[in-house]
Every structure is written in structure tokens, then in C-alpha cells.
PDB file of C-alpha atoms in Angstrom:
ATOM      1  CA  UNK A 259     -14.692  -1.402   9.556  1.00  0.00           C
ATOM      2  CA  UNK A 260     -12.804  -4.197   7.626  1.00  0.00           C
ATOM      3  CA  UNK A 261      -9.808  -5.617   9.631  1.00  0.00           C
ATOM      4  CA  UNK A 262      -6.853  -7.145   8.191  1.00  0.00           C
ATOM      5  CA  UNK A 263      -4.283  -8.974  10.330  1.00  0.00           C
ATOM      6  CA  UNK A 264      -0.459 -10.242   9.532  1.00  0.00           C
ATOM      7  CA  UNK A 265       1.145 -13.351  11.246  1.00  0.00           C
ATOM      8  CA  UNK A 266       3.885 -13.234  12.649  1.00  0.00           C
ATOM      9  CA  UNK A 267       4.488  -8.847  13.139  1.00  0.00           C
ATOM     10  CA  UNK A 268       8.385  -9.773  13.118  1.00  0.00           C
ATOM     11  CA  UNK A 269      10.293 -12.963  12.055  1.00  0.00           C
ATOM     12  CA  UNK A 270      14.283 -13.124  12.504  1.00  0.00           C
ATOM     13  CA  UNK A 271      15.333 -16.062  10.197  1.00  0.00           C
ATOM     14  CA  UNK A 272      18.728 -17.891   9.320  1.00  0.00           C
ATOM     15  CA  UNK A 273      19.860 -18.233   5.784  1.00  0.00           C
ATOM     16  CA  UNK A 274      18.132 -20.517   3.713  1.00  0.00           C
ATOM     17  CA  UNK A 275      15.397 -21.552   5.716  1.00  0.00           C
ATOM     18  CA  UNK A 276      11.698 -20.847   4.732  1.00  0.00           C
ATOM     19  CA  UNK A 277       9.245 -18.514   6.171  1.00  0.00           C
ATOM     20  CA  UNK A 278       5.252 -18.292   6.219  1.00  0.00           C
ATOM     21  CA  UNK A 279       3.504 -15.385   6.727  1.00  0.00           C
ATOM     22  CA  UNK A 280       0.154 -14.847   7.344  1.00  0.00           C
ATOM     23  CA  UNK A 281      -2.907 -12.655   6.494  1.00  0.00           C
ATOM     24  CA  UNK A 282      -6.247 -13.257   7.600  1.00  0.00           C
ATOM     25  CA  UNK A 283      -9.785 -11.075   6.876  1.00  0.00           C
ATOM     26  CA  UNK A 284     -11.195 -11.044   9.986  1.00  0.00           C
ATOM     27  CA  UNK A 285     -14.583  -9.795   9.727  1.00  0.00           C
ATOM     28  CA  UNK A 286     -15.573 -10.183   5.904  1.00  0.00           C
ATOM     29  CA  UNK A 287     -14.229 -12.579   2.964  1.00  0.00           C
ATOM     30  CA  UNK A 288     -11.830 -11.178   0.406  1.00  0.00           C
ATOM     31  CA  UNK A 289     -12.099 -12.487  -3.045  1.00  0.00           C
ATOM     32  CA  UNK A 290      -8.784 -10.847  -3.630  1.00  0.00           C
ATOM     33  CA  UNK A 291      -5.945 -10.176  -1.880  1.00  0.00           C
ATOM     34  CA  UNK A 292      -2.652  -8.950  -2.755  1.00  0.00           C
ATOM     35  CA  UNK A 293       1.138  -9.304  -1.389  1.00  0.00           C
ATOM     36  CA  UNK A 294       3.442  -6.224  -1.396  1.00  0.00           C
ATOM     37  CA  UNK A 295       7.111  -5.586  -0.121  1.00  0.00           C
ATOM     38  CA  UNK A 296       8.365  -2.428   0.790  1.00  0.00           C
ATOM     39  CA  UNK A 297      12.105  -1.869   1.180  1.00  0.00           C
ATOM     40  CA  UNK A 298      13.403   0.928   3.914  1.00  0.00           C
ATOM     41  CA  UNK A 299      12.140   4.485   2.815  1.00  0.00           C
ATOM     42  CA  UNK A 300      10.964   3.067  -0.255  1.00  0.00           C
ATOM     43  CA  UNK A 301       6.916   2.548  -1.524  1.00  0.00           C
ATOM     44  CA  UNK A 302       5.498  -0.548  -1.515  1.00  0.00           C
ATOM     45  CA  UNK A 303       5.784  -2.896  -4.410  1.00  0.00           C
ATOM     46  CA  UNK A 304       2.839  -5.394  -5.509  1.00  0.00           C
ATOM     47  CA  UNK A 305       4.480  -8.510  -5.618  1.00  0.00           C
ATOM     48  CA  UNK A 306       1.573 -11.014  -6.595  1.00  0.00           C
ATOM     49  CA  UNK A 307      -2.545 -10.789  -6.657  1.00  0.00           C
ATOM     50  CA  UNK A 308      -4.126 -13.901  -5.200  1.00  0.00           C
ATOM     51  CA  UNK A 309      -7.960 -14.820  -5.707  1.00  0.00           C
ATOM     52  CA  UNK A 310      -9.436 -17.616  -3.628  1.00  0.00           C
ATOM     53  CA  UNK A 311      -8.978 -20.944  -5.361  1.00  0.00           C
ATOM     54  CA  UNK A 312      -6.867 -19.962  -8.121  1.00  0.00           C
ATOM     55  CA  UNK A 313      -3.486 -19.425  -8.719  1.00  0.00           C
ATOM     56  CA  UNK A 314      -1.480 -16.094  -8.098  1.00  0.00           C
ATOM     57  CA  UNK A 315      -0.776 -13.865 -10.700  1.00  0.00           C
ATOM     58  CA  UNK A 316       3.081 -12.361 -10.070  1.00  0.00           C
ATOM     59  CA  UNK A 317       3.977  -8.962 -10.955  1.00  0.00           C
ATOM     60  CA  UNK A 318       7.090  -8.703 -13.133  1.00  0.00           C
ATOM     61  CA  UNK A 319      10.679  -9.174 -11.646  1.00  0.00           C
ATOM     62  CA  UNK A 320       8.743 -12.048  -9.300  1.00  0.00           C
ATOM     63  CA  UNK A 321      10.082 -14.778  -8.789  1.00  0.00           C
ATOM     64  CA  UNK A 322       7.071 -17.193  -7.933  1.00  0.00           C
ATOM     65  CA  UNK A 323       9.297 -20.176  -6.952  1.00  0.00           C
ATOM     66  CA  UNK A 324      10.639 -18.260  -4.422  1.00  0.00           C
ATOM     67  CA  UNK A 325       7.566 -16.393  -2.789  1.00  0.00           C
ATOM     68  CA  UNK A 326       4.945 -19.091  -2.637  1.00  0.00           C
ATOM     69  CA  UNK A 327       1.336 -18.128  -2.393  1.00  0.00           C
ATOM     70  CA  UNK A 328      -1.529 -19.828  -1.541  1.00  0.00           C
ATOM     71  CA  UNK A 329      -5.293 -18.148  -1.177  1.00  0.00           C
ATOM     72  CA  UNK A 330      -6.615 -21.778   0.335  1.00  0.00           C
ATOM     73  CA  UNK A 331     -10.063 -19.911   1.810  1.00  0.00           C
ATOM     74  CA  UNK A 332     -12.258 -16.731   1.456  1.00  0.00           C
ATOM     75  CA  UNK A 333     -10.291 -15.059   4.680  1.00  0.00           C
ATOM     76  CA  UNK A 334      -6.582 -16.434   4.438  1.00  0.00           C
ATOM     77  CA  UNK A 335      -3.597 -15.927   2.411  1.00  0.00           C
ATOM     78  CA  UNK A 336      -0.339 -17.273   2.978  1.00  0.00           C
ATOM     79  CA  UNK A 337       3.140 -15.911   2.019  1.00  0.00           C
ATOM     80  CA  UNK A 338       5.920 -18.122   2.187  1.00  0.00           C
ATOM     81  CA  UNK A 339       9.686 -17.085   1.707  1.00  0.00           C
ATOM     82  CA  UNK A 340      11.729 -20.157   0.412  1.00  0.00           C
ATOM     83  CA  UNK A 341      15.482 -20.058   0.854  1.00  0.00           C
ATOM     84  CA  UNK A 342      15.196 -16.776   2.233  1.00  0.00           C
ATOM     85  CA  UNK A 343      18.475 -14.931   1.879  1.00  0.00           C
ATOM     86  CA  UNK A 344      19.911 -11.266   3.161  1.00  0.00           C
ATOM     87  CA  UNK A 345      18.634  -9.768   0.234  1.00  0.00           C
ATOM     88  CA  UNK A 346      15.076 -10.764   1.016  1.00  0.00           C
ATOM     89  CA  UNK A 347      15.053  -8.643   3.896  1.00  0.00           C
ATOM     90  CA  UNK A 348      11.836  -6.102   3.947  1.00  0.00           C
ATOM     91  CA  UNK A 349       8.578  -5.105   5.148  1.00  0.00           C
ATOM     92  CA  UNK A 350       5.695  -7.117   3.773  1.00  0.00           C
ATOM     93  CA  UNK A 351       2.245  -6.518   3.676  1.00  0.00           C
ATOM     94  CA  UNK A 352      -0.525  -8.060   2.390  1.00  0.00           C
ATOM     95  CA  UNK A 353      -4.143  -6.440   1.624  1.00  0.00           C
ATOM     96  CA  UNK A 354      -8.035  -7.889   1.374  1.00  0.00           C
ATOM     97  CA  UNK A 355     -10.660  -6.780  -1.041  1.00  0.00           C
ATOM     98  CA  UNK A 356     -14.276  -7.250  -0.943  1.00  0.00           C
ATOM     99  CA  UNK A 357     -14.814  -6.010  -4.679  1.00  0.00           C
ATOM    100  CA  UNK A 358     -10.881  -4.327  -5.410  1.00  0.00           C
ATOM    101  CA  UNK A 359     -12.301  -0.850  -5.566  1.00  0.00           C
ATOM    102  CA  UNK A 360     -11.142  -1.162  -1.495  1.00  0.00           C
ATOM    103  CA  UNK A 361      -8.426  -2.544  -0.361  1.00  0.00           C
ATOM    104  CA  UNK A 362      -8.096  -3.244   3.513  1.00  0.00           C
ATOM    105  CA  UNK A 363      -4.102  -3.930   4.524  1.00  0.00           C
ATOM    106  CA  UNK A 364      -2.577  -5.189   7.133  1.00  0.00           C
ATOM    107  CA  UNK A 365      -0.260  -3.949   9.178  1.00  0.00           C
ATOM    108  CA  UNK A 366       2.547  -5.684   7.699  1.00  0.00           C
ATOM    109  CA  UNK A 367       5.475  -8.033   8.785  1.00  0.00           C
ATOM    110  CA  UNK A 368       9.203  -7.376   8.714  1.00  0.00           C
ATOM    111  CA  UNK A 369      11.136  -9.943   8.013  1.00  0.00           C
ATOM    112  CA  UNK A 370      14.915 -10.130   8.650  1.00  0.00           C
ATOM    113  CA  UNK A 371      17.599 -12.748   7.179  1.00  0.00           C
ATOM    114  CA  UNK A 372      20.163 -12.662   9.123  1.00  0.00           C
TER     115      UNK A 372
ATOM    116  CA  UNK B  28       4.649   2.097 -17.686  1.00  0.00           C
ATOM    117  CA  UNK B  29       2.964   3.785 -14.968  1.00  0.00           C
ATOM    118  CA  UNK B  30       4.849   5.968 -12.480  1.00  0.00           C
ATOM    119  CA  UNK B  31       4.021   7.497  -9.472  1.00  0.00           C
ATOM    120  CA  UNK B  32       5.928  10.469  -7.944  1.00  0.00           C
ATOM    121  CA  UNK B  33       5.509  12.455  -5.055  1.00  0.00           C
ATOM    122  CA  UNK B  34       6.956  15.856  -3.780  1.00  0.00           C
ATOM    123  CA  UNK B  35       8.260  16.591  -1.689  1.00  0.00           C
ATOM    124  CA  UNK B  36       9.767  13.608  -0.419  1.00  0.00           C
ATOM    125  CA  UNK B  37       9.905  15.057   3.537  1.00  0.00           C
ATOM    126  CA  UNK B  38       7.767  17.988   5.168  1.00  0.00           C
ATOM    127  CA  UNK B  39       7.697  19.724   8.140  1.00  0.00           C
ATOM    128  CA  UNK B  40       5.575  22.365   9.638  1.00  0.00           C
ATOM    129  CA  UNK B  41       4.604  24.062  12.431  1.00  0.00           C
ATOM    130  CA  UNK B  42       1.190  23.309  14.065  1.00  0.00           C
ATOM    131  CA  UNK B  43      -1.660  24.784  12.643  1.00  0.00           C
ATOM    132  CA  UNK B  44      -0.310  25.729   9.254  1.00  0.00           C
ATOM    133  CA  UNK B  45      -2.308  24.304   6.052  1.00  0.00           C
ATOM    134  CA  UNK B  46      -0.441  22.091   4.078  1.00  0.00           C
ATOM    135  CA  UNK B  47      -0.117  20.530   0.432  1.00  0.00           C
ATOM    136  CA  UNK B  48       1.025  17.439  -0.583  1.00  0.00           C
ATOM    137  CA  UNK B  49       1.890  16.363  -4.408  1.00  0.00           C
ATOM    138  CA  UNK B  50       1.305  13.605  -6.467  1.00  0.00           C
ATOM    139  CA  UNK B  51       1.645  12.975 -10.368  1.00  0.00           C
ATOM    140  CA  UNK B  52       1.412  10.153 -12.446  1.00  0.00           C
ATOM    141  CA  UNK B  53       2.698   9.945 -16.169  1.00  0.00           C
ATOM    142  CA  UNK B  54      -0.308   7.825 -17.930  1.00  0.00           C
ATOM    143  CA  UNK B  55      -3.709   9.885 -17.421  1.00  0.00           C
ATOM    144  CA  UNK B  56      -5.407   6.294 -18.059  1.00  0.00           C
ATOM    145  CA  UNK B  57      -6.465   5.570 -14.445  1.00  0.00           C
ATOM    146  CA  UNK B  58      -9.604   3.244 -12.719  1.00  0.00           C
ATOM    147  CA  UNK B  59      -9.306   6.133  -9.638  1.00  0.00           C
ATOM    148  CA  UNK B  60      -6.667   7.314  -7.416  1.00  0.00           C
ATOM    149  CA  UNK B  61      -6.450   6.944  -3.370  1.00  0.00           C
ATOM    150  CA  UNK B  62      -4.647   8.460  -0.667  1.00  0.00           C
ATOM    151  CA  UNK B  63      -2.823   6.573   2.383  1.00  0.00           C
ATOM    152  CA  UNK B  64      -1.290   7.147   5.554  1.00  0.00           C
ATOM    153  CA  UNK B  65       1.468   4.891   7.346  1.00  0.00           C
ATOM    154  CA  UNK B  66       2.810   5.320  10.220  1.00  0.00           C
ATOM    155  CA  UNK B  67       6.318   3.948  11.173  1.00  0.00           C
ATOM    156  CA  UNK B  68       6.610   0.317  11.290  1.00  0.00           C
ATOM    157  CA  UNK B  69       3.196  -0.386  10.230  1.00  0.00           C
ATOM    158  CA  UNK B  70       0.402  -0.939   7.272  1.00  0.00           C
ATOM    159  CA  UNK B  71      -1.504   1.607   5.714  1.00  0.00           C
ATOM    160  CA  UNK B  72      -4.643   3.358   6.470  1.00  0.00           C
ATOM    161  CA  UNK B  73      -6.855   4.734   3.433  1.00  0.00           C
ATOM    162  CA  UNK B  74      -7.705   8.299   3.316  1.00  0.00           C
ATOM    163  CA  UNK B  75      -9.778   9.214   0.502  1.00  0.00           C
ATOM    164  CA  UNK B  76     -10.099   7.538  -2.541  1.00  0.00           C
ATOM    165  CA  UNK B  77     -10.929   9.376  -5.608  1.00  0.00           C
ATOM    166  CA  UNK B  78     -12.833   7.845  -8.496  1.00  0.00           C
ATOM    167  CA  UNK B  79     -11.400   8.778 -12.241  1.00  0.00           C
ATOM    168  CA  UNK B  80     -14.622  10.559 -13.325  1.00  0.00           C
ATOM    169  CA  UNK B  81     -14.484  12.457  -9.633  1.00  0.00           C
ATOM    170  CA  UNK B  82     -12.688  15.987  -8.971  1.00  0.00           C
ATOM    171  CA  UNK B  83     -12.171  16.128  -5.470  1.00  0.00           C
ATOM    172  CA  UNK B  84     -13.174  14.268  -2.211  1.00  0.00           C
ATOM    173  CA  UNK B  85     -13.310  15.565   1.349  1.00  0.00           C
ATOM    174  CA  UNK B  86     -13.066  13.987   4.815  1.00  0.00           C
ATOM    175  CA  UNK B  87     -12.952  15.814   7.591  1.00  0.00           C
ATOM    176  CA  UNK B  88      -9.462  18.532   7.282  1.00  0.00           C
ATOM    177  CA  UNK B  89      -8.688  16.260   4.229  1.00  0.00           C
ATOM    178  CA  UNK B  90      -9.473  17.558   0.786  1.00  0.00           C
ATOM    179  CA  UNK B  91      -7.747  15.292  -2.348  1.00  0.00           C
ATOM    180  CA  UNK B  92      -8.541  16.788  -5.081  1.00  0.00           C
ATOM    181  CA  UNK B  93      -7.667  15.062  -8.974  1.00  0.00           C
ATOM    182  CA  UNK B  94      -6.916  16.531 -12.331  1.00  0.00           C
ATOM    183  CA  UNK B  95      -6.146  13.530 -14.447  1.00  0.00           C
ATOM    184  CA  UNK B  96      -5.759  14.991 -17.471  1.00  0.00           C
ATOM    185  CA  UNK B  97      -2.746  17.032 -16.055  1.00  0.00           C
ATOM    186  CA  UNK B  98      -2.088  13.483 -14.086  1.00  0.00           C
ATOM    187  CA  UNK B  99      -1.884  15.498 -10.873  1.00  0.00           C
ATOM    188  CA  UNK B 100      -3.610  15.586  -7.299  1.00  0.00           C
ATOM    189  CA  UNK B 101      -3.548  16.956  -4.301  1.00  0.00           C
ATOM    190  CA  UNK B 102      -4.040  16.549  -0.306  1.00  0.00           C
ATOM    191  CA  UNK B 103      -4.822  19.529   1.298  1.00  0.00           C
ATOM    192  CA  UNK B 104      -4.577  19.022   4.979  1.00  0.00           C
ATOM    193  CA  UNK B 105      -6.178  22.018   7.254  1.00  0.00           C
ATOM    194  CA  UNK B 106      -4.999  22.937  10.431  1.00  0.00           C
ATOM    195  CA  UNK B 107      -2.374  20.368  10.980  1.00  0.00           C
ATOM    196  CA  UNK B 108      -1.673  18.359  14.555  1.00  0.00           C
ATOM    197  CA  UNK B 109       1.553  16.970  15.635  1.00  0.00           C
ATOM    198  CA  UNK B 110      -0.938  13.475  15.168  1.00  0.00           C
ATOM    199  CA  UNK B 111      -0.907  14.066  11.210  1.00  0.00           C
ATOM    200  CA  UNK B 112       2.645  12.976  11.876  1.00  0.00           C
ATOM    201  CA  UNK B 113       3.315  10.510   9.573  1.00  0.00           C
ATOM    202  CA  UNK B 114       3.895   9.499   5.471  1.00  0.00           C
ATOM    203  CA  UNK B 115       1.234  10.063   2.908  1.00  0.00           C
ATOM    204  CA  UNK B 116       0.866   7.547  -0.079  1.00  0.00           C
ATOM    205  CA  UNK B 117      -0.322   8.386  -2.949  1.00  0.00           C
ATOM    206  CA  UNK B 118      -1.545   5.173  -5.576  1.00  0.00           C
ATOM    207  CA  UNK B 119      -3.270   5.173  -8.479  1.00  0.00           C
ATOM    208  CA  UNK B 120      -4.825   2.120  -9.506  1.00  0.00           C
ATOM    209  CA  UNK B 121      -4.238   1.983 -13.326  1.00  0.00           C
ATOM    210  CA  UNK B 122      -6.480   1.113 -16.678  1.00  0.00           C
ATOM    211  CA  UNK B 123      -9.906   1.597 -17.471  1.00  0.00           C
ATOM    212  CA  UNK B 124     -11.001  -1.797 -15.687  1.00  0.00           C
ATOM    213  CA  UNK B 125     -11.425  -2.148 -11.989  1.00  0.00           C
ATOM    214  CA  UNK B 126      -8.252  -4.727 -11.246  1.00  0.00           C
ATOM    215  CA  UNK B 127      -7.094  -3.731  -7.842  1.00  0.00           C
ATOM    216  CA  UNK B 128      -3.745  -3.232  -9.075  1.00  0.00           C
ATOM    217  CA  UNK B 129      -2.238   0.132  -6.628  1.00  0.00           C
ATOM    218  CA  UNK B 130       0.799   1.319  -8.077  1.00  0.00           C
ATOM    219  CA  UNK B 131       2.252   3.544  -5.138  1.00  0.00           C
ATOM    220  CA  UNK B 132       4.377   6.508  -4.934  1.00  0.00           C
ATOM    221  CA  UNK B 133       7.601   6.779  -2.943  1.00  0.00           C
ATOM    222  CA  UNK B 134       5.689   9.038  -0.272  1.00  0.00           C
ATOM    223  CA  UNK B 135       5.874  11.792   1.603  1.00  0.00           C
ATOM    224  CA  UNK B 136       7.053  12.084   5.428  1.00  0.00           C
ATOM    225  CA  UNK B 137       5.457  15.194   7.449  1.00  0.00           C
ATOM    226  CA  UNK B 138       6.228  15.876  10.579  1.00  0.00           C
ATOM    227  CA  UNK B 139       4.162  18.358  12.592  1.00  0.00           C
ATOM    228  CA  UNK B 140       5.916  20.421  15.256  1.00  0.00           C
ATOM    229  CA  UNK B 141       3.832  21.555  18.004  1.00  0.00           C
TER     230      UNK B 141
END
């Protein structure tokens, strides 16, 4: 089956600082993939669809200054926090598509701001 | 807008009992309609997917089943194990055109006593 991995599992961050996350395909290449973030007892949101290339197209409420992300190659996407604050605080997880009828996801990353 | 809901939000059962889990949506206008599991802490694991023109699927003691005119379906899990411990998503991916896009419900959390 199609396997999706998440860099780092867990990331403990100060104020302000920026964080990258990671999400590779590792056995097939994902034209699409898309970000989610999933507060405590809550469903997951789609934050932003990325297609290799191009730029990422935010959902509404996004800010895209703040989450930065770059689809650089057919089996990486990159999510980076900037000036991550408290509030920022969640579960993220990303997820690959072949053709977006499937979507593979990872098993996510929580990040917490102290 | 679309919006997802599912009921009940928590479950619990003894083992061996037949279960249902809900899930409606308000706008009937959906590309197809999937079913997730998650366990604690991590990503999600697809279930069944169900394709708008499709009534049911099966897998295994799994049987989703979709009415989208009503904008209702159902998992129907037989025989249930402690190991079906966990919290079923329901998404629907929404529109007539095949974008990806999974807009999630908040979930439901069974726990199966043996």
C-alpha cells in the first residue's frame, strides 16, 4: 500500500520561532497533497491543497503568510509555522494523492508552542 | 456551505454486539463519501470509500452504506472487538468534480469492552 510519513512526530517550540514539518510519499509520487490541522477532540480542518510546482491554494480563514507551503518535488511537501504562537498549538497532518479520488495521510505531527 | 455531522459523538459496547454509526451532510451535491479510522495520537486510516452514484460498500465486518439524497450514511460494524477501539470519520468530498477536497465530520469515539 501507499505510505505517507510526517517529520518530526512531535516538535516543542518557543514563541515566535518557526517550524518545518515534513511529509514525504514514500513509495509513489503525489500530484496533490493537502495540509490539515486538527484541534483536541475536534475533526480535521483542510488548511491548504498543494500540487507539485505550483502554488498552494488556502482554504478560507488561512492565513498563508503564516503557514508556508512548498510542494518542491513529486514526493515532498513542506509545512512551515512562522512566528508560531500558543494559539497555533494542534495536530497536523498532511495527506498524498495519486489521482485525489485517494488520499493516503500521514500520521500526523503535534506541535506545541509553549 | 457543506457540513458534516456525526452521531453520536462517543459509543460504547460490549464485545460482540453489532453496531451503527451516523453520518449526514446538509448539501446532497457530493463527488463520493469515505469512511476513516484514527486512533489516538495518530493519522487516519481509510475504510471504505463510497462513490456518489454507489449505495453501499463492504469490507470485511464493514458495511457503509449511502443515501445521498437523504444526505445520510452509515457504518455498520459486525461483531465488534475491543481492536475496533477507536474514532470513525466520516468525509465527504464535495461538488460534482473530483477535487480532493474532504470535508470531515467531528467523529465518533467507540470503545469496545471485552
Amino acid at each position: 500500500g501507499a505510505v505517507v510519513s510526517q517529520h518530526p512526530s512531535r516538535v516543542i517550540c518557543k514563541s515566535g520561532t518557526s517550524v518545518k514539518i515534513e511529509c514525504r510519499s514514500l513509495d509513489f509520487q503525489a500530484t496533490t497533497m493537502f495540509w490539515y490541522r486538527q484541534f483536541p477532540k475536534q475533526s480535521l480542518m483542510l488548511m491548504a491543497t498543494s500540487n507539485e510546482g505550483s502554488k498552494a491554494t488556502y482554504e478560507q480563514g488561512v492565513e498563508k503568510d503564516k503557514f508556508l507551503i512548498n510542494h518542491a518535488s513529486l514526493t515532498l511537501s513542506t509545512l512551515t509555522v512562522t512566528s508560531a504562537h500558543p494559539e497555533d498549538s494542534s495536530f497536523y497532518i498532511c495527506s498524498a494523492s495519486k489521482n485525489t479520488d485517494t488520499q493516503y495521510f500521514g500520521p500526523g505531527t503535534r506541535l506545541t508552542v509553549l | 456551505k457543506q457540513e458534516v455531522t456525526q452521531i453520536p459523538a462517543a459509543l460504547s459496547v460490549p464485545e460482540g454486539e453489532n453496531l451503527v454509526l451516523n453520518c449526514s451532510f446538509t448539501d446532497s451535491a457530493i463527488y463520493n463519501l469515505q469512511w476513516f479510522r484514527q486512533d489516538p495520537g495518530k493519522g487516519l486510516t481509510s475504510l471504505l470509500l463510497i462513490q456518489s452514484s454507489q449505495r453501499e460498500q463492504t469490507s470485511g465486518r464493514l458495511n457503509a452504506s449511502l443515501d445521498k439524497s437523504s444526505g445520510r450514511s452509515t457504518l455498520y460494524i459486525a461483531a465488534s472487538q475491543p481492536g475496533d477501539s477507536a474514532t470513525y470519520l466520516c468525509a465527504v468530498q464535495d461538488g460534482s468534480s473530483n477535487t480532493g477536497k474532504l470535508i470531515f465530520g467531528q467523529g465518533t469515539t467507540l470503545q469496545v469492552k471485552p
